[in-house]
PDB file of C-alpha atoms in Angstrom:
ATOM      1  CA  UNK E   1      47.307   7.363   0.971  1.00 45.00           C
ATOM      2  CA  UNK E   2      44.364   4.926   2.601  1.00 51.00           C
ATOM      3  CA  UNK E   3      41.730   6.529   0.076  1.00 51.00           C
ATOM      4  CA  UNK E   4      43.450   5.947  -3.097  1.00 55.00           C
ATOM      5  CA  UNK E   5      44.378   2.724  -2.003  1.00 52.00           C
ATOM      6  CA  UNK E   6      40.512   2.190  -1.446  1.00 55.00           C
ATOM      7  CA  UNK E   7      39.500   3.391  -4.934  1.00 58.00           C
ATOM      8  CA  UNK E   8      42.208   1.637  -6.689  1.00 65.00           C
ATOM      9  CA  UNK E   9      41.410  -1.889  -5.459  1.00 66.00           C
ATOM     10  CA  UNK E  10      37.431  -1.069  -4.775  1.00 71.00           C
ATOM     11  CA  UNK E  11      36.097  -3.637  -7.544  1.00 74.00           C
ATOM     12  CA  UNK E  12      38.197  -6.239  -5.835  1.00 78.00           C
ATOM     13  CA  UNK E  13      36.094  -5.899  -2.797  1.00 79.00           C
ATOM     14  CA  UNK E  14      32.977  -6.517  -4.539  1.00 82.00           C
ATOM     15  CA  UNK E  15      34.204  -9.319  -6.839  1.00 85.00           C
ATOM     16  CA  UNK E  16      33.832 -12.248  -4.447  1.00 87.00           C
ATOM     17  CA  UNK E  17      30.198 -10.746  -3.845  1.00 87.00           C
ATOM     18  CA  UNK E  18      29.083 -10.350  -7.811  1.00 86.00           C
ATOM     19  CA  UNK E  19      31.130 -13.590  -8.685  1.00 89.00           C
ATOM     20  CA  UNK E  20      28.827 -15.745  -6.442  1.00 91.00           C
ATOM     21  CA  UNK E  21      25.828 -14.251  -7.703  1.00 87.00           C
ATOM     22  CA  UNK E  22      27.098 -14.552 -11.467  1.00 86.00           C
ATOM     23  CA  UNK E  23      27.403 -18.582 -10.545  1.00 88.00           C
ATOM     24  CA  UNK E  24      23.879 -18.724  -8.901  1.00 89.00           C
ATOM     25  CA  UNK E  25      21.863 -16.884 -11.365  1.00 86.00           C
ATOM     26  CA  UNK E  26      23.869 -18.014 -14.425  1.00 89.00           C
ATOM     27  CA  UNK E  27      25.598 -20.772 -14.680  1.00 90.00           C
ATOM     28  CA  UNK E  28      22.430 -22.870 -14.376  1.00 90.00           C
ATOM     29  CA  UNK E  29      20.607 -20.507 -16.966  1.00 90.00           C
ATOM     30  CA  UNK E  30      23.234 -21.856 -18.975  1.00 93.00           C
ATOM     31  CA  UNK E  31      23.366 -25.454 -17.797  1.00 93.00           C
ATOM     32  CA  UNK E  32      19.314 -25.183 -18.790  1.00 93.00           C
ATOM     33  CA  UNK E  33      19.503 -23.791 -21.975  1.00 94.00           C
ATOM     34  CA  UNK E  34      22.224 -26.391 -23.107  1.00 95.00           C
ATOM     35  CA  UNK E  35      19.932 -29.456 -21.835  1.00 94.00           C
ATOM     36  CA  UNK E  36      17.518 -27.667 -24.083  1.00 95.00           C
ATOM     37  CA  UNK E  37      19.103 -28.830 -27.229  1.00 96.00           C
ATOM     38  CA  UNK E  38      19.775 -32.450 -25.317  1.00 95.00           C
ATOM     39  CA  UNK E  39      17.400 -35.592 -24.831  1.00 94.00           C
ATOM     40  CA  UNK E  40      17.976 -36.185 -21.555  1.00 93.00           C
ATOM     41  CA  UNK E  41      16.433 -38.232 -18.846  1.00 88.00           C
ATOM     42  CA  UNK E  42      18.098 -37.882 -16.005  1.00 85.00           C
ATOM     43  CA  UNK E  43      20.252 -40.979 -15.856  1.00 86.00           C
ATOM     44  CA  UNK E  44      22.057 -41.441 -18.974  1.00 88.00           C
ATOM     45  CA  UNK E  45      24.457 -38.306 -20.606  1.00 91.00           C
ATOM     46  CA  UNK E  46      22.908 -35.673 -22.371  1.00 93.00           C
ATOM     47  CA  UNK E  47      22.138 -36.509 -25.902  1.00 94.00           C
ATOM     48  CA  UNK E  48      22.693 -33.398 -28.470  1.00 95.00           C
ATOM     49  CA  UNK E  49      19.584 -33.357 -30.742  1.00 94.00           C
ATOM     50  CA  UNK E  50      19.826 -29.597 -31.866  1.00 92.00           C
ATOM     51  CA  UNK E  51      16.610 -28.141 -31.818  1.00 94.00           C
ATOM     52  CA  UNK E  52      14.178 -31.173 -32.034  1.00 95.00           C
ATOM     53  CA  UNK E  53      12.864 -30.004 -28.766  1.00 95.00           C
ATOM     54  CA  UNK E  54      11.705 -27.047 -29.298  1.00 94.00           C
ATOM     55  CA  UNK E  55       9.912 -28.053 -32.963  1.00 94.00           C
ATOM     56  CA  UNK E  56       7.846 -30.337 -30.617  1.00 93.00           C
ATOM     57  CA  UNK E  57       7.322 -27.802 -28.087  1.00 91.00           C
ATOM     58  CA  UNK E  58       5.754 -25.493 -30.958  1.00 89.00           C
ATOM     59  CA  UNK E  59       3.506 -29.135 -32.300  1.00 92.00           C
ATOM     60  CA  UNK E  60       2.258 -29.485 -28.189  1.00 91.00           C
ATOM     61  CA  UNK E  61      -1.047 -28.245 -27.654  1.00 90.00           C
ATOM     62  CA  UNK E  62      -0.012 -28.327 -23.824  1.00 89.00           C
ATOM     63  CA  UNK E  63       1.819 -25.195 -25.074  1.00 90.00           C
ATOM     64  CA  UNK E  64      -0.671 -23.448 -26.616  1.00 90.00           C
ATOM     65  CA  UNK E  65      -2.899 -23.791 -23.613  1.00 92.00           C
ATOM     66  CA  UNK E  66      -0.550 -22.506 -20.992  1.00 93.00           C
ATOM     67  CA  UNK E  67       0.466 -19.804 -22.923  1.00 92.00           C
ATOM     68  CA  UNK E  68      -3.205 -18.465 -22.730  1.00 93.00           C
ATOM     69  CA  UNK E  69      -3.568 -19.853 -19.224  1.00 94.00           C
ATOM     70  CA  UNK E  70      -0.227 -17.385 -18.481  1.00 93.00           C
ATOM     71  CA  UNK E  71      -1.638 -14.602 -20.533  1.00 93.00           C
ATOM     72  CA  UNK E  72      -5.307 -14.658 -18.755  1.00 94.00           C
ATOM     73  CA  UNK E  73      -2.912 -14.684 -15.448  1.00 95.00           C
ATOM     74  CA  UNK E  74      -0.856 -11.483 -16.409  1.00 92.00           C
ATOM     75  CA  UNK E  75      -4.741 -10.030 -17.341  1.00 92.00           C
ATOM     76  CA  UNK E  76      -6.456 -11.231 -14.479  1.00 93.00           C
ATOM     77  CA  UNK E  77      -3.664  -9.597 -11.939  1.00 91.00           C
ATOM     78  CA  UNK E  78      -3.295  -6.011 -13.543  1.00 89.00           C
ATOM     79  CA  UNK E  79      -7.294  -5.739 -13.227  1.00 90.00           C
ATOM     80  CA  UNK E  80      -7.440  -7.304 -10.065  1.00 93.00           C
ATOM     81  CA  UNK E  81      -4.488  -7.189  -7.372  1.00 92.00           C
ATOM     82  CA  UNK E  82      -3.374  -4.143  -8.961  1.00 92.00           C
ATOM     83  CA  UNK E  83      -6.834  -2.419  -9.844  1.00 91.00           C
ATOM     84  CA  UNK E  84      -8.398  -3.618  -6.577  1.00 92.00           C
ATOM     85  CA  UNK E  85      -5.417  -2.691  -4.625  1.00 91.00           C
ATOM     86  CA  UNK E  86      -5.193   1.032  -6.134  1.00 90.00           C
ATOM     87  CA  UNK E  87      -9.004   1.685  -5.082  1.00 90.00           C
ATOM     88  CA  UNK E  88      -8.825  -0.115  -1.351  1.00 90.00           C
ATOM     89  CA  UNK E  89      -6.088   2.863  -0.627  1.00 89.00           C
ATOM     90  CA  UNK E  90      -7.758   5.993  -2.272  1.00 86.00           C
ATOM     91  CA  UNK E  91     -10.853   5.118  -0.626  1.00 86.00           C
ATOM     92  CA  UNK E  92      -8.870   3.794   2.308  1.00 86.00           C
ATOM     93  CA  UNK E  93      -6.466   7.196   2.577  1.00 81.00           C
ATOM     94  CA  UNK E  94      -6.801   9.805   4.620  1.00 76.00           C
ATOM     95  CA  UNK E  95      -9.617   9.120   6.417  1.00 80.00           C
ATOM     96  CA  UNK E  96     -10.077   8.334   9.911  1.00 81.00           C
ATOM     97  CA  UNK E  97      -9.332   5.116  10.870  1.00 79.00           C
ATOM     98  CA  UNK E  98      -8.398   3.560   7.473  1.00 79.00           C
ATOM     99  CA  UNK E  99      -5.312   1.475   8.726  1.00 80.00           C
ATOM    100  CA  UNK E 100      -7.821  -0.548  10.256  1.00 84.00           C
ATOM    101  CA  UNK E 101      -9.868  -0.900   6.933  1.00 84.00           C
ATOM    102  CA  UNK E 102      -6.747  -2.110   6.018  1.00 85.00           C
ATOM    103  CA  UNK E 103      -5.493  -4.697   8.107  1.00 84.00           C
ATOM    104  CA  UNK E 104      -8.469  -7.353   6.802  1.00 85.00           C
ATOM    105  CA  UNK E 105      -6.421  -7.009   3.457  1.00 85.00           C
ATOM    106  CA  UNK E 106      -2.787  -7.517   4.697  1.00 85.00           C
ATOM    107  CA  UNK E 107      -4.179 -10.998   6.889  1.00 86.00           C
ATOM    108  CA  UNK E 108      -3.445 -13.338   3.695  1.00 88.00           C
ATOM    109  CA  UNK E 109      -0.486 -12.317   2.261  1.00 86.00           C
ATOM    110  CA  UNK E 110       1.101 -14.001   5.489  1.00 84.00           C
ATOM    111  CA  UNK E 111       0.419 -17.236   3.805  1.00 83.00           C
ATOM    112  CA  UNK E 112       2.536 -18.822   1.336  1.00 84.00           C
ATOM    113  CA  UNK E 113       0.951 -19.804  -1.938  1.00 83.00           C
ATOM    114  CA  UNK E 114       0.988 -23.389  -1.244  1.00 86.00           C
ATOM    115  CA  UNK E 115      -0.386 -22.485   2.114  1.00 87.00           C
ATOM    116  CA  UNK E 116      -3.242 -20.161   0.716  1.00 87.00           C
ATOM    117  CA  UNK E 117      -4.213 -23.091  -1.698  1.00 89.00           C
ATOM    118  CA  UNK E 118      -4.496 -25.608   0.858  1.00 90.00           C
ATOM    119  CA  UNK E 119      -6.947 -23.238   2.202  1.00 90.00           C
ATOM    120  CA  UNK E 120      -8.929 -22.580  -0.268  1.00 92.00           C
ATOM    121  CA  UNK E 121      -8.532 -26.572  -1.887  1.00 90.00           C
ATOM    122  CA  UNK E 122     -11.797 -27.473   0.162  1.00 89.00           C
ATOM    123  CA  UNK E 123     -13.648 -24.781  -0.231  1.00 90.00           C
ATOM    124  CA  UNK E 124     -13.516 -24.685  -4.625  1.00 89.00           C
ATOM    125  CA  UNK E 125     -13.829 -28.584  -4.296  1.00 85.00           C
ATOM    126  CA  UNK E 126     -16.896 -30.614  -6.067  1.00 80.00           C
ATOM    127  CA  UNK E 127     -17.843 -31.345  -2.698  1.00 81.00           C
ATOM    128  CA  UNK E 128     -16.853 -28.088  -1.304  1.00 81.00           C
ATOM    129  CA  UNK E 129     -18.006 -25.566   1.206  1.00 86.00           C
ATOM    130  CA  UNK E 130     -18.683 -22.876  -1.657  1.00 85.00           C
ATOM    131  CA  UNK E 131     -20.894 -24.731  -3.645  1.00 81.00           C
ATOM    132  CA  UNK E 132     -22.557 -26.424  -0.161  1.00 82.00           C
ATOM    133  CA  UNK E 133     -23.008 -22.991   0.866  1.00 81.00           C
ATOM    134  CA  UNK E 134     -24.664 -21.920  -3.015  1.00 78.00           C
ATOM    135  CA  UNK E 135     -26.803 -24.943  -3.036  1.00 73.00           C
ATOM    136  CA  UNK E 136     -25.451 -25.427  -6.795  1.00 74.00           C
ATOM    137  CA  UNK E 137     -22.851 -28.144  -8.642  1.00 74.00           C
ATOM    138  CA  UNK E 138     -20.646 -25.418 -10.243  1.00 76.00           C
ATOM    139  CA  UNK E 139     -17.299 -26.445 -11.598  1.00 77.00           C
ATOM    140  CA  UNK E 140     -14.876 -24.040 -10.156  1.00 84.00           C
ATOM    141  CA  UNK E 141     -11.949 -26.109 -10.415  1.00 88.00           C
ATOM    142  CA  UNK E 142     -13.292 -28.914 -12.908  1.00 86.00           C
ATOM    143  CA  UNK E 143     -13.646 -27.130 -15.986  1.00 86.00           C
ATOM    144  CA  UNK E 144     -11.788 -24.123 -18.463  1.00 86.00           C
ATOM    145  CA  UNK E 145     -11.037 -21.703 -17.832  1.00 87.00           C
ATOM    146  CA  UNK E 146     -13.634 -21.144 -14.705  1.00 88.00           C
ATOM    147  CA  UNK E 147     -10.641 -23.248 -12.616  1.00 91.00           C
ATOM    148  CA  UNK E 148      -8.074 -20.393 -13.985  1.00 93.00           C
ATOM    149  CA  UNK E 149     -10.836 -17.555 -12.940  1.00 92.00           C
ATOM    150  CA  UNK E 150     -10.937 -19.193  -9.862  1.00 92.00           C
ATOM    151  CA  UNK E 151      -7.426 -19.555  -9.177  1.00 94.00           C
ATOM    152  CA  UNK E 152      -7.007 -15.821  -9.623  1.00 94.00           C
ATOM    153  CA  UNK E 153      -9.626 -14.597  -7.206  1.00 93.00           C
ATOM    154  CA  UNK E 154      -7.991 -16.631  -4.570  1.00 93.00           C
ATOM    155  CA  UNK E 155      -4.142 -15.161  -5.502  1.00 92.00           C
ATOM    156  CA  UNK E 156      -6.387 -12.145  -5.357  1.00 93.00           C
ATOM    157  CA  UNK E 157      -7.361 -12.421  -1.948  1.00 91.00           C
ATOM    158  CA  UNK E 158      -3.502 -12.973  -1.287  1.00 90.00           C
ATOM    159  CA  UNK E 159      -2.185  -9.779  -2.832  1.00 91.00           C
ATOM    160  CA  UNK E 160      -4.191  -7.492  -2.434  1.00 91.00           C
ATOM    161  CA  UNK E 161      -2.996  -5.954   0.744  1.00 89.00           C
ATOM    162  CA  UNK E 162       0.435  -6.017  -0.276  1.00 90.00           C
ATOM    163  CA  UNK E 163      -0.974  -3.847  -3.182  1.00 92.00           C
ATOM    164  CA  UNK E 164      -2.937  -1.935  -1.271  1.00 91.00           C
ATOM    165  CA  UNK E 165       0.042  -1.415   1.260  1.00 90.00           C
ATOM    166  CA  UNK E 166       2.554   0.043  -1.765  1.00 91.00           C
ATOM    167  CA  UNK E 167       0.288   2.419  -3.257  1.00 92.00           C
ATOM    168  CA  UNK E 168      -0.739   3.615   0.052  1.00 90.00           C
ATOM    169  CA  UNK E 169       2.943   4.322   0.697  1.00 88.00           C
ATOM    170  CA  UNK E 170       3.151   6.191  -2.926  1.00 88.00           C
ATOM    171  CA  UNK E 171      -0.321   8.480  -2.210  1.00 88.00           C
ATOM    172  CA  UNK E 172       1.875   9.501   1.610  1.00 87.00           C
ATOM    173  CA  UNK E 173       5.013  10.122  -1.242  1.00 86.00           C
ATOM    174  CA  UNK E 174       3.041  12.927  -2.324  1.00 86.00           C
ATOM    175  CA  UNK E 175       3.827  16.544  -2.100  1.00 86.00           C
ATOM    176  CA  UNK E 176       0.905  18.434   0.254  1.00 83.00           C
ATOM    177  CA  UNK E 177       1.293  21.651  -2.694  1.00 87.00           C
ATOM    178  CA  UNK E 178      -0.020  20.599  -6.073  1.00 85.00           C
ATOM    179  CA  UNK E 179      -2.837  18.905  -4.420  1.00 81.00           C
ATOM    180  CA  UNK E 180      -3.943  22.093  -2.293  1.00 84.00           C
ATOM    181  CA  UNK E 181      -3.591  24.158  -5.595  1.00 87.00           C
ATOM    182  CA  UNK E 182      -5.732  21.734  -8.207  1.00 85.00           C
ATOM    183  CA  UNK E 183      -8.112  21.629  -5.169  1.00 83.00           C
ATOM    184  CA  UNK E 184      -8.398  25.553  -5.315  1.00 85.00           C
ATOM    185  CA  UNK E 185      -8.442  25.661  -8.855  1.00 83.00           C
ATOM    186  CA  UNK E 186     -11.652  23.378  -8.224  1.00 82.00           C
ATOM    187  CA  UNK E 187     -10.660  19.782  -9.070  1.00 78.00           C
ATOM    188  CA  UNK E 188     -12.213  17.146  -6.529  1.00 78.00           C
ATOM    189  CA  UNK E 189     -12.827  12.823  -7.032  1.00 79.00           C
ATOM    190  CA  UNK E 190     -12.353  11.804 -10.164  1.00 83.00           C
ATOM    191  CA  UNK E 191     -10.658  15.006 -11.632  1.00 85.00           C
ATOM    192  CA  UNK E 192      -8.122  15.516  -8.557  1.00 84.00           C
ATOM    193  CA  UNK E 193      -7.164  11.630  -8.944  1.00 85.00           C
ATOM    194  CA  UNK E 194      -6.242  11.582 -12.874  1.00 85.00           C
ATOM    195  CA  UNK E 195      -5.165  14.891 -13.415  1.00 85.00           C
ATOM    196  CA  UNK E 196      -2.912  15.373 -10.112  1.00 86.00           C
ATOM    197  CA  UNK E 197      -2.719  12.266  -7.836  1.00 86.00           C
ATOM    198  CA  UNK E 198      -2.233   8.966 -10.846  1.00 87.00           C
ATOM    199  CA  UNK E 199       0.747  11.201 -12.788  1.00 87.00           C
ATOM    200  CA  UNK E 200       2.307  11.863  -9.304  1.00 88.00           C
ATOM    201  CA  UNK E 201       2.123   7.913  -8.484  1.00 88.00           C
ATOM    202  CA  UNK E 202       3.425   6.954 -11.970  1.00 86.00           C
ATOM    203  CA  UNK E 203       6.771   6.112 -10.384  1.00 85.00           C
ATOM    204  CA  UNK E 204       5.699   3.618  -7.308  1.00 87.00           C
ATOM    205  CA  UNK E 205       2.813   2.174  -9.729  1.00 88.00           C
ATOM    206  CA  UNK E 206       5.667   1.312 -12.728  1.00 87.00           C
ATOM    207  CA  UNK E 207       7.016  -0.602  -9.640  1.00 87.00           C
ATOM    208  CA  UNK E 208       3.608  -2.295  -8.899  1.00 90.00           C
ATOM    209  CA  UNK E 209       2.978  -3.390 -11.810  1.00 90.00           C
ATOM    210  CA  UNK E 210       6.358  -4.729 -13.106  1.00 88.00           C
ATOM    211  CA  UNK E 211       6.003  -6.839  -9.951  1.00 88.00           C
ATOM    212  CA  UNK E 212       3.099  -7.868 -10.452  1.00 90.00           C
ATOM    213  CA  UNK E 213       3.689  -8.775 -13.789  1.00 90.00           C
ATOM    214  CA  UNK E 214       6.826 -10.968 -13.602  1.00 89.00           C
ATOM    215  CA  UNK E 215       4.633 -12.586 -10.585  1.00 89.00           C
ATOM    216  CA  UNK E 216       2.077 -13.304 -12.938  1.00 91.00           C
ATOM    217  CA  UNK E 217       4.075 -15.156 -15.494  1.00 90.00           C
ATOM    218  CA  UNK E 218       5.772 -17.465 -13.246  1.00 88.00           C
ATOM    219  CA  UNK E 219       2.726 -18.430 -11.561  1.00 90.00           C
ATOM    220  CA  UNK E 220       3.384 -22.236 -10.263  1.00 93.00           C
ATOM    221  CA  UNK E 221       2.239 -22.915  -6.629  1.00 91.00           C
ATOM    222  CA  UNK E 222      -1.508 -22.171  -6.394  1.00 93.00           C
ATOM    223  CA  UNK E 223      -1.910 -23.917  -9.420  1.00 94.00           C
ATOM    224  CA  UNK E 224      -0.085 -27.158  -8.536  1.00 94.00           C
ATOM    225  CA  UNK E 225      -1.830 -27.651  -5.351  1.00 92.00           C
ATOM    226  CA  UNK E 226      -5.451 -26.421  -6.607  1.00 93.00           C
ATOM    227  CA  UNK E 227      -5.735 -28.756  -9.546  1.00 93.00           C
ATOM    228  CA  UNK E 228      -2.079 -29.695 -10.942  1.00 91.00           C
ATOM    229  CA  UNK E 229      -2.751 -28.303 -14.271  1.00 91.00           C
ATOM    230  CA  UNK E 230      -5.986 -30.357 -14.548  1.00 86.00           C
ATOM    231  CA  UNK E 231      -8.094 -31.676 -15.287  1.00 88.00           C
ATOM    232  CA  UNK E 232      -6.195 -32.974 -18.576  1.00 86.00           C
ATOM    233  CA  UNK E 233      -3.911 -30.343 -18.850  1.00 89.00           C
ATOM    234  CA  UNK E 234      -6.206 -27.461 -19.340  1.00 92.00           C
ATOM    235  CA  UNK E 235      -5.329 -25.036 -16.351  1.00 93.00           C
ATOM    236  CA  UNK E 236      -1.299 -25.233 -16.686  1.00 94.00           C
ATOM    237  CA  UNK E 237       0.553 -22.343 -16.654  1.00 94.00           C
ATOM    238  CA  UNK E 238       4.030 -21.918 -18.356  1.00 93.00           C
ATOM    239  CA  UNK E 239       6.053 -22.758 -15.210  1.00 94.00           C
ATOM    240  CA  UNK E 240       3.331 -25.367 -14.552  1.00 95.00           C
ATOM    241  CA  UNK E 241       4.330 -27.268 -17.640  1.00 94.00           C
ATOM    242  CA  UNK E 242       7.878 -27.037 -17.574  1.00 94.00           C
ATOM    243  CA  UNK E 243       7.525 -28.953 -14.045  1.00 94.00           C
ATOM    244  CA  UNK E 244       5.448 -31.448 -15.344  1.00 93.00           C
ATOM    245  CA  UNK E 245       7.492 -32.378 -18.505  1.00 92.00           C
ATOM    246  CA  UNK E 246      10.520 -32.227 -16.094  1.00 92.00           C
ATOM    247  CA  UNK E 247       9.973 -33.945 -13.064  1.00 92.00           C
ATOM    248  CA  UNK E 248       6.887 -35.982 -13.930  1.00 91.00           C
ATOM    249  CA  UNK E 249       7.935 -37.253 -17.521  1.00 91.00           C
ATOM    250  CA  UNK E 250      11.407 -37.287 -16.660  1.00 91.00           C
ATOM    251  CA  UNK E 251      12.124 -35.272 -20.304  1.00 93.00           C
ATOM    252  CA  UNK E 252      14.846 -32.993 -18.518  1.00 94.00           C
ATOM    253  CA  UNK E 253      15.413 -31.422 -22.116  1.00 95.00           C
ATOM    254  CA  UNK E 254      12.297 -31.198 -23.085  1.00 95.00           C
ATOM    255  CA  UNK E 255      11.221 -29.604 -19.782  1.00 94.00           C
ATOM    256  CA  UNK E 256      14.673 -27.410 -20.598  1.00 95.00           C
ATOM    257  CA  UNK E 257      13.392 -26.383 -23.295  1.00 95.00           C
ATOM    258  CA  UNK E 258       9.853 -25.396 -21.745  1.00 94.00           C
ATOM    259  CA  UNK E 259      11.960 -22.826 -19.419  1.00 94.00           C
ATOM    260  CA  UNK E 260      14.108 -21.340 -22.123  1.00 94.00           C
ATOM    261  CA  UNK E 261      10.588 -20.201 -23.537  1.00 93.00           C
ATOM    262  CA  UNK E 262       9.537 -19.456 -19.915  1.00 92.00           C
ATOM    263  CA  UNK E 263      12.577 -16.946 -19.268  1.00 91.00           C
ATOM    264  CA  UNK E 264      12.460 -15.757 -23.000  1.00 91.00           C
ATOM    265  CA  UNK E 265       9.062 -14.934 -22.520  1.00 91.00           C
ATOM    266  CA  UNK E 266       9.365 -13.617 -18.954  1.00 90.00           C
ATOM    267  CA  UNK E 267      12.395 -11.407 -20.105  1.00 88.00           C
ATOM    268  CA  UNK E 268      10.951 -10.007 -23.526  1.00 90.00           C
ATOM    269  CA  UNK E 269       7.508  -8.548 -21.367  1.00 89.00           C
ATOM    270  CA  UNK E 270       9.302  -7.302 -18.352  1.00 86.00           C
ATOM    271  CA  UNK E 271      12.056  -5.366 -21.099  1.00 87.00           C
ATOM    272  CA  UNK E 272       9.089  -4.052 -22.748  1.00 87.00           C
ATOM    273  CA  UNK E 273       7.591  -2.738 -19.711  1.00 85.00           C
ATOM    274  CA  UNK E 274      10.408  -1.360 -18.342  1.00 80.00           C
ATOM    275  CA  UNK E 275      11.045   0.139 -21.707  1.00 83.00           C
ATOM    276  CA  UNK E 276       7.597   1.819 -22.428  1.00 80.00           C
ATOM    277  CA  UNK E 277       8.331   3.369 -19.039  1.00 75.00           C
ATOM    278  CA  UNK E 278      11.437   4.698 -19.025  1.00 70.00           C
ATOM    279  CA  UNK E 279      10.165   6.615 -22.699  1.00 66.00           C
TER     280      UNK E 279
END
């Protein structure tokens, strides 16, 4: 009697649960996207103004320049976290001792990203320790995009042990047997890796990436604290700019309208992604 009972009234016990969620992730997706179509400054109601707000969002060269500022992020982190991470745990597995090559690379993630950029804030300076230590004036967080370049060796040196870490877990994933056999059918290095090894990680690296990628596009912290979007405007990021028009302008809808485009944009890559790897 107990086990019907159970299945009959089983969504019941979860509703509360998914309910709760539903209100945290969506009702203020949907509280955003209707100040969207709004000018609104924070004080006085809402005014409906249709889609004024995003014709100026396409006339804003602000727009233009954190869209490539995102796009160089999502770039910059599949050839570095990612790449970098891949080849610190080949070269790092299954040898002796390679934990401890490891740990070096798992120190920063600790940090938070306004943390890691408070860090590294005096050493990119004008009047830094890097270029003190060079012996040269270079520009690393004056001028585009070297600021942007910058910005993504030091979120680098953040996740790459984290990287490192996952695909380390994915080469122990690995089945002992095909290995063995491609390695006495003669494979070895490079051959052994893309023929048997990378297909047999496809899995844990769809993972990697995908995180890596929505990461990527909502890239906000290191940026603020580094250089704020500056200077001008020419290091913002998407998420970057839809602060700024928010909270520092005080255009809520315009801002709104900034982070429709952010989650459209965010949404469309990762459902592509996931698409082109579930095919």
């Amino acid at each position: 009697m107990r086990a019907p009972m159970l299945g009959r009234f089983r969504h019941g016990y979860v509703a509360p649960a998914a309910l709760l969620v539903a209100g945290l992730l969506y009702v203020p997706f949907i509280w955003t996207a209707y100040l969207s179509f709004t000018s609104y400054d924070g004080l006085a109601p809402p005014e409906w103004v249709g889609l004024r707000n995003f014709g100026k969002l396409l006339q804003d060269p602000a727009l233009i320049t954190s869209l490539g500022n995102t796009l160089l992020w999502v770039v910059g982190t599949m050839a570095l976290p990612v790449g970098l991470g891949l080849l610190v745990a080949v070269l790092s597995y299954d040898i002796k001792g390679g934990v401890w090559y490891r740990v070096p690379f798992m120190l920063p993630y600790a940090l938070s990203g306004a943390g890691l950029a408070m860090v590294w804030s005096p050493i990119l300076s004008h009047d830094g320790i890097a270029n003190l230590l060079l012996g040269v004036d270079t520009a690393f967080l004056q001028k585009a995009p070297h600021n942007t370049i910058a910005m993504l060796l030091v979120w680098t040196w953040q996740q790459l042990g984290v990287n490192t870490l996952l695909f380390v877990v994915g080469l122990q994933s690995i089945p002992k047997a095909p290995i063995e056999a491609a390695r006495i059918d003669g494979a070895s290095g490079w051959q052994l890796f893309r023929h048997v090894i990378w297909p047999l990680m496809a899995p844990l690296t769809a993972v990697v990436v995908g995180l890596a990628l929505v990461a990527s596009l909502k890239t906000f912290d290191i940026v603020w604290v580094l250089t704020q979007g500056g200077p001008g405007r020419n290091s913002e990021t998407l998420a970057v700019t839809m602060y700024k028009d928010t909270f520092v302008a005080s255009e809520y809808g315009y801002g709104a309208s900034v982070a429709v485009v952010l989650t459209v944009v965010t949404g469309l890559a990762s459902y592509l992604y996931l698409r082109r790897q579930v095919r």
